[in-house]
Amino acid sequence: MEYSNLSGMQLDALREVGNIGAGNAATSMSILLDRKIDMNVPSVSIVDYNDMMEIIGGPEELIVAIVFQIKDEFPCTVYFILSVDEAEHLIQDLTGNKDFTLMNDLYHNELAMSALKETGNIVIGSYLSALSDFIKYNMHPSIPYLSFDMAGAVLTAGLLEISEVSDYAIVINTSILSDASENIQGHFFLLPEPESLSKLFEALGIEND
């Protein structure tokens, strides 16, 4: 089966997993920040590696990524990716520091780094928990690492520990909205090994001949 040509019903199944994860993440972030946070999933898609690069602006685009490795029964690499502008807006919102800039402050500001990592922890952890419940496979993420670099370097580094990379990535576009900020757009990327991709669609009841 050509995974990039899934039916609407099949994509709806993945989007439902994303919405469950987004709802859980919004609840966790609302508790953490003591104010209302809304998250939703405007779209879900399955794309090849080149299309994934285009989604985030090309291999030379500067991005911020929180990266996890999954070993267990469903080996894959997971990213939560923000553009520079979106990451700055998120940190300014989370820390209250409206003068924060990534180029000057990220690696010198422990509060900013902690805020980004915790957001990635919450978002990715919530999505993985929803997906794990749905497909009935254990998914225990590694300790995350934060990367601020060109997209090509970030994605390549995250794939080094995977034995065999699938040709496809699951993309869950994520919208984060609080009372104090504009709508912040991020991307959740799940790059499974080929065997994991087959397990996912089998669990979703999708034939993958």
mmCIF file of C-alpha atoms in Angstrom:
data_model
loop_
_atom_site.group_PDB
_atom_site.id
_atom_site.type_symbol
_atom_site.label_atom_id
_atom_site.label_comp_id
_atom_site.label_asym_id
_atom_site.label_seq_id
_atom_site.Cartn_x
_atom_site.Cartn_y
_atom_site.Cartn_z
ATOM 1 C CA MET A 1 0.000 0.000 0.000
ATOM 2 C CA GLU A 2 1.169 3.556 -0.740
ATOM 3 C CA TYR A 3 1.080 5.103 2.722
ATOM 4 C CA SER A 4 1.090 8.649 1.393
ATOM 5 C CA ASN A 5 -2.298 8.010 -0.258
ATOM 6 C CA LEU A 6 -4.344 7.040 2.783
ATOM 7 C CA SER A 7 -8.097 7.419 2.681
ATOM 8 C CA GLY A 8 -9.920 10.103 4.614
ATOM 9 C CA MET A 9 -11.133 7.512 7.113
ATOM 10 C CA GLN A 10 -7.602 6.289 7.744
ATOM 11 C CA LEU A 11 -6.283 9.807 8.272
ATOM 12 C CA ASP A 12 -9.251 10.513 10.556
ATOM 13 C CA ALA A 13 -8.135 7.606 12.756
ATOM 14 C CA LEU A 14 -4.685 9.155 13.096
ATOM 15 C CA ARG A 15 -6.143 12.620 13.637
ATOM 16 C CA GLU A 16 -8.315 11.271 16.455
ATOM 17 C CA VAL A 17 -5.197 9.925 18.162
ATOM 18 C CA GLY A 18 -3.641 13.367 17.729
ATOM 19 C CA ASN A 19 -6.665 15.130 19.195
ATOM 20 C CA ILE A 20 -6.687 12.850 22.233
ATOM 21 C CA GLY A 21 -3.006 13.600 22.764
ATOM 22 C CA ALA A 22 -3.549 17.332 22.261
ATOM 23 C CA GLY A 23 -6.371 17.346 24.800
ATOM 24 C CA ASN A 24 -4.208 15.593 27.378
ATOM 25 C CA ALA A 25 -1.285 17.925 26.662
ATOM 26 C CA ALA A 26 -3.487 21.017 27.014
ATOM 27 C CA THR A 27 -4.735 19.804 30.404
ATOM 28 C CA SER A 28 -1.181 19.159 31.629
ATOM 29 C CA MET A 29 0.089 22.540 30.422
ATOM 30 C CA SER A 30 -2.896 24.340 31.941
ATOM 31 C CA ILE A 31 -2.087 22.793 35.325
ATOM 32 C CA LEU A 32 1.620 23.587 34.957
ATOM 33 C CA LEU A 33 1.045 27.240 34.013
ATOM 34 C CA ASP A 34 -2.092 27.772 36.111
ATOM 35 C CA ARG A 35 -4.005 29.236 33.175
ATOM 36 C CA LYS A 36 -6.114 27.944 30.335
ATOM 37 C CA ILE A 37 -4.210 26.390 27.429
ATOM 38 C CA ASP A 38 -5.962 25.055 24.346
ATOM 39 C CA MET A 39 -4.397 22.685 21.832
ATOM 40 C CA ASN A 40 -5.830 21.179 18.701
ATOM 41 C CA VAL A 41 -4.769 19.225 15.647
ATOM 42 C CA PRO A 42 -5.801 21.007 12.438
ATOM 43 C CA SER A 43 -4.334 18.314 10.201
ATOM 44 C CA VAL A 44 -2.518 14.981 10.084
ATOM 45 C CA SER A 45 -0.602 13.614 7.123
ATOM 46 C CA ILE A 46 1.878 10.960 6.108
ATOM 47 C CA VAL A 47 4.709 12.311 4.001
ATOM 48 C CA ASP A 48 8.064 11.195 2.672
ATOM 49 C CA TYR A 49 11.361 12.601 3.938
ATOM 50 C CA ASN A 50 11.641 15.322 1.273
ATOM 51 C CA ASP A 51 8.111 16.576 1.922
ATOM 52 C CA MET A 52 8.843 16.631 5.645
ATOM 53 C CA MET A 53 11.824 18.888 4.982
ATOM 54 C CA GLU A 54 9.633 21.210 2.926
ATOM 55 C CA ILE A 55 7.041 21.437 5.717
ATOM 56 C CA ILE A 56 9.659 22.925 8.034
ATOM 57 C CA GLY A 57 11.171 25.231 5.430
ATOM 58 C CA GLY A 58 13.949 23.179 3.846
ATOM 59 C CA PRO A 59 17.191 21.620 5.135
ATOM 60 C CA GLU A 60 18.886 24.978 5.813
ATOM 61 C CA GLU A 61 16.004 26.455 7.819
ATOM 62 C CA LEU A 62 16.845 27.179 11.469
ATOM 63 C CA ILE A 63 14.477 25.295 13.767
ATOM 64 C CA VAL A 64 14.073 24.331 17.404
ATOM 65 C CA ALA A 65 13.405 20.657 18.069
ATOM 66 C CA ILE A 66 12.835 18.498 21.121
ATOM 67 C CA VAL A 67 13.880 14.976 20.137
ATOM 68 C CA PHE A 68 13.088 11.578 21.667
ATOM 69 C CA GLN A 69 14.133 8.043 20.789
ATOM 70 C CA ILE A 70 11.703 5.150 21.263
ATOM 71 C CA LYS A 71 13.165 1.637 21.543
ATOM 72 C CA ASP A 72 10.709 -0.916 23.014
ATOM 73 C CA GLU A 73 8.108 -2.575 20.765
ATOM 74 C CA PHE A 74 7.718 0.409 18.450
ATOM 75 C CA PRO A 75 11.173 1.812 17.597
ATOM 76 C CA CYS A 76 11.095 5.285 16.117
ATOM 77 C CA THR A 77 12.378 8.827 16.458
ATOM 78 C CA VAL A 78 9.984 11.547 17.561
ATOM 79 C CA TYR A 79 10.377 15.308 17.135
ATOM 80 C CA PHE A 80 8.424 18.329 18.297
ATOM 81 C CA ILE A 81 9.525 21.113 15.956
ATOM 82 C CA LEU A 82 9.002 24.867 16.125
ATOM 83 C CA SER A 83 10.174 27.646 13.850
ATOM 84 C CA VAL A 84 12.430 30.278 15.432
ATOM 85 C CA ASP A 85 9.564 32.794 15.652
ATOM 86 C CA GLU A 86 7.145 30.274 17.148
ATOM 87 C CA ALA A 87 9.716 29.081 19.709
ATOM 88 C CA GLU A 88 10.465 32.662 20.754
ATOM 89 C CA HIS A 89 6.766 33.438 21.169
ATOM 90 C CA LEU A 90 6.275 30.268 23.211
ATOM 91 C CA ILE A 91 9.220 31.015 25.526
ATOM 92 C CA GLN A 92 8.125 34.632 25.939
ATOM 93 C CA ASP A 93 4.661 33.402 26.880
ATOM 94 C CA LEU A 94 5.900 30.701 29.263
ATOM 95 C CA THR A 95 8.553 32.801 31.030
ATOM 96 C CA GLY A 96 7.013 36.267 30.825
ATOM 97 C CA ASN A 97 10.254 37.591 29.279
ATOM 98 C CA LYS A 98 9.069 39.525 26.225
ATOM 99 C CA ASP A 99 12.643 40.480 25.261
ATOM 100 C CA PHE A 100 13.849 36.883 24.868
ATOM 101 C CA THR A 101 15.508 35.979 21.552
ATOM 102 C CA LEU A 102 16.791 32.554 20.554
ATOM 103 C CA MET A 103 19.933 33.762 18.819
ATOM 104 C CA ASN A 104 21.206 35.588 21.899
ATOM 105 C CA ASP A 105 19.664 33.842 24.866
ATOM 106 C CA LEU A 106 18.758 30.167 24.390
ATOM 107 C CA TYR A 107 21.849 28.385 25.695
ATOM 108 C CA HIS A 108 22.492 31.076 28.322
ATOM 109 C CA ASN A 109 18.993 30.987 29.782
ATOM 110 C CA GLU A 110 18.259 27.857 31.808
ATOM 111 C CA LEU A 111 14.642 28.887 32.366
ATOM 112 C CA ALA A 112 14.040 29.160 28.617
ATOM 113 C CA MET A 113 15.664 25.802 27.896
ATOM 114 C CA SER A 114 13.706 24.186 30.715
ATOM 115 C CA ALA A 115 10.439 25.687 29.440
ATOM 116 C CA LEU A 116 11.028 24.360 25.926
ATOM 117 C CA LYS A 117 12.012 20.895 27.125
ATOM 118 C CA GLU A 118 9.024 20.689 29.450
ATOM 119 C CA THR A 119 6.660 21.734 26.654
ATOM 120 C CA GLY A 120 8.165 19.078 24.402
ATOM 121 C CA ASN A 121 7.912 16.518 27.196
ATOM 122 C CA ILE A 122 4.233 17.270 27.701
ATOM 123 C CA VAL A 123 3.270 17.390 24.017
ATOM 124 C CA ILE A 124 5.233 14.333 22.905
ATOM 125 C CA GLY A 125 4.436 12.355 26.052
ATOM 126 C CA SER A 126 0.713 13.014 25.596
ATOM 127 C CA TYR A 127 0.740 12.059 21.912
ATOM 128 C CA LEU A 128 2.742 8.890 22.559
ATOM 129 C CA SER A 129 0.470 7.889 25.432
ATOM 130 C CA ALA A 130 -2.610 8.305 23.225
ATOM 131 C CA LEU A 131 -0.974 6.367 20.389
ATOM 132 C CA SER A 132 0.224 3.613 22.727
ATOM 133 C CA ASP A 133 -3.279 3.180 24.158
ATOM 134 C CA PHE A 134 -4.745 3.071 20.673
ATOM 135 C CA ILE A 135 -2.383 0.553 19.085
ATOM 136 C CA LYS A 136 -1.584 -1.475 22.261
ATOM 137 C CA TYR A 137 2.202 -1.260 21.986
ATOM 138 C CA ASN A 138 4.562 -0.030 24.698
ATOM 139 C CA MET A 139 6.237 3.281 23.839
ATOM 140 C CA HIS A 140 8.694 4.566 26.446
ATOM 141 C CA PRO A 141 10.582 7.659 25.280
ATOM 142 C CA SER A 142 14.215 8.367 26.080
ATOM 143 C CA ILE A 143 15.355 11.461 27.932
ATOM 144 C CA PRO A 144 14.751 14.298 25.439
ATOM 145 C CA TYR A 145 17.388 16.559 24.029
ATOM 146 C CA LEU A 146 16.952 20.078 22.730
ATOM 147 C CA SER A 147 18.424 21.078 19.386
ATOM 148 C CA PHE A 148 18.646 24.514 17.762
ATOM 149 C CA ASP A 149 20.172 24.084 14.317
ATOM 150 C CA MET A 150 19.417 23.797 10.617
ATOM 151 C CA ALA A 151 16.605 21.343 9.883
ATOM 152 C CA GLY A 152 18.769 18.951 7.876
ATOM 153 C CA ALA A 153 21.269 18.581 10.724
ATOM 154 C CA VAL A 154 18.559 18.157 13.366
ATOM 155 C CA LEU A 155 16.654 15.453 11.499
ATOM 156 C CA THR A 156 19.790 13.561 10.490
ATOM 157 C CA ALA A 157 21.168 13.518 14.041
ATOM 158 C CA GLY A 158 17.873 12.211 15.387
ATOM 159 C CA LEU A 159 17.894 9.267 12.990
ATOM 160 C CA LEU A 160 21.413 8.017 13.726
ATOM 161 C CA GLU A 161 20.276 5.563 16.408
ATOM 162 C CA ILE A 162 17.588 3.961 14.248
ATOM 163 C CA SER A 163 18.731 0.793 12.525
ATOM 164 C CA GLU A 164 16.543 1.239 9.458
ATOM 165 C CA VAL A 165 14.607 4.361 8.578
ATOM 166 C CA SER A 166 11.185 4.201 6.950
ATOM 167 C CA ASP A 167 10.507 6.238 3.828
ATOM 168 C CA TYR A 168 7.574 7.892 5.600
ATOM 169 C CA ALA A 169 6.871 10.173 8.549
ATOM 170 C CA ILE A 170 3.623 10.815 10.385
ATOM 171 C CA VAL A 171 3.068 14.563 10.761
ATOM 172 C CA ILE A 172 0.628 15.887 13.358
ATOM 173 C CA ASN A 173 0.311 19.655 13.009
ATOM 174 C CA THR A 174 -0.267 21.186 16.421
ATOM 175 C CA SER A 175 -1.831 24.492 17.426
ATOM 176 C CA ILE A 176 -1.189 25.902 20.933
ATOM 177 C CA LEU A 177 -3.264 28.823 22.191
ATOM 178 C CA SER A 178 -3.303 30.569 25.559
ATOM 179 C CA ASP A 179 -4.980 33.735 26.790
ATOM 180 C CA ALA A 180 -1.589 35.460 26.788
ATOM 181 C CA SER A 181 -0.295 34.627 23.326
ATOM 182 C CA GLU A 182 -1.034 34.354 19.673
ATOM 183 C CA ASN A 183 -1.737 30.969 18.153
ATOM 184 C CA ILE A 184 1.557 29.018 18.116
ATOM 185 C CA GLN A 185 1.988 26.401 15.402
ATOM 186 C CA GLY A 186 4.275 23.392 15.832
ATOM 187 C CA HIS A 187 4.816 20.010 14.200
ATOM 188 C CA PHE A 188 4.924 16.583 15.807
ATOM 189 C CA PHE A 189 6.931 14.212 13.590
ATOM 190 C CA LEU A 190 7.054 10.475 14.174
ATOM 191 C CA LEU A 191 9.609 8.636 12.038
ATOM 192 C CA PRO A 192 9.116 4.899 12.570
ATOM 193 C CA GLU A 193 11.259 2.024 11.479
ATOM 194 C CA PRO A 194 9.519 0.089 8.648
ATOM 195 C CA GLU A 195 8.410 -2.671 11.019
ATOM 196 C CA SER A 196 6.876 -0.100 13.360
ATOM 197 C CA LEU A 197 4.968 1.540 10.522
ATOM 198 C CA SER A 198 3.466 -1.839 9.612
ATOM 199 C CA LYS A 199 2.518 -2.419 13.265
ATOM 200 C CA LEU A 200 0.814 0.956 13.417
ATOM 201 C CA PHE A 201 -1.423 0.363 10.428
ATOM 202 C CA GLU A 202 -2.162 -3.198 11.424
ATOM 203 C CA ALA A 203 -3.309 -1.949 14.827
ATOM 204 C CA LEU A 204 -5.458 0.690 13.124
ATOM 205 C CA GLY A 205 -7.071 -2.004 10.995
ATOM 206 C CA ILE A 206 -5.487 -0.762 7.790
ATOM 207 C CA GLU A 207 -4.237 -3.290 5.287
ATOM 208 C CA ASN A 208 -0.699 -2.602 4.132
ATOM 209 C CA ASP A 209 -0.192 -4.960 1.266
#
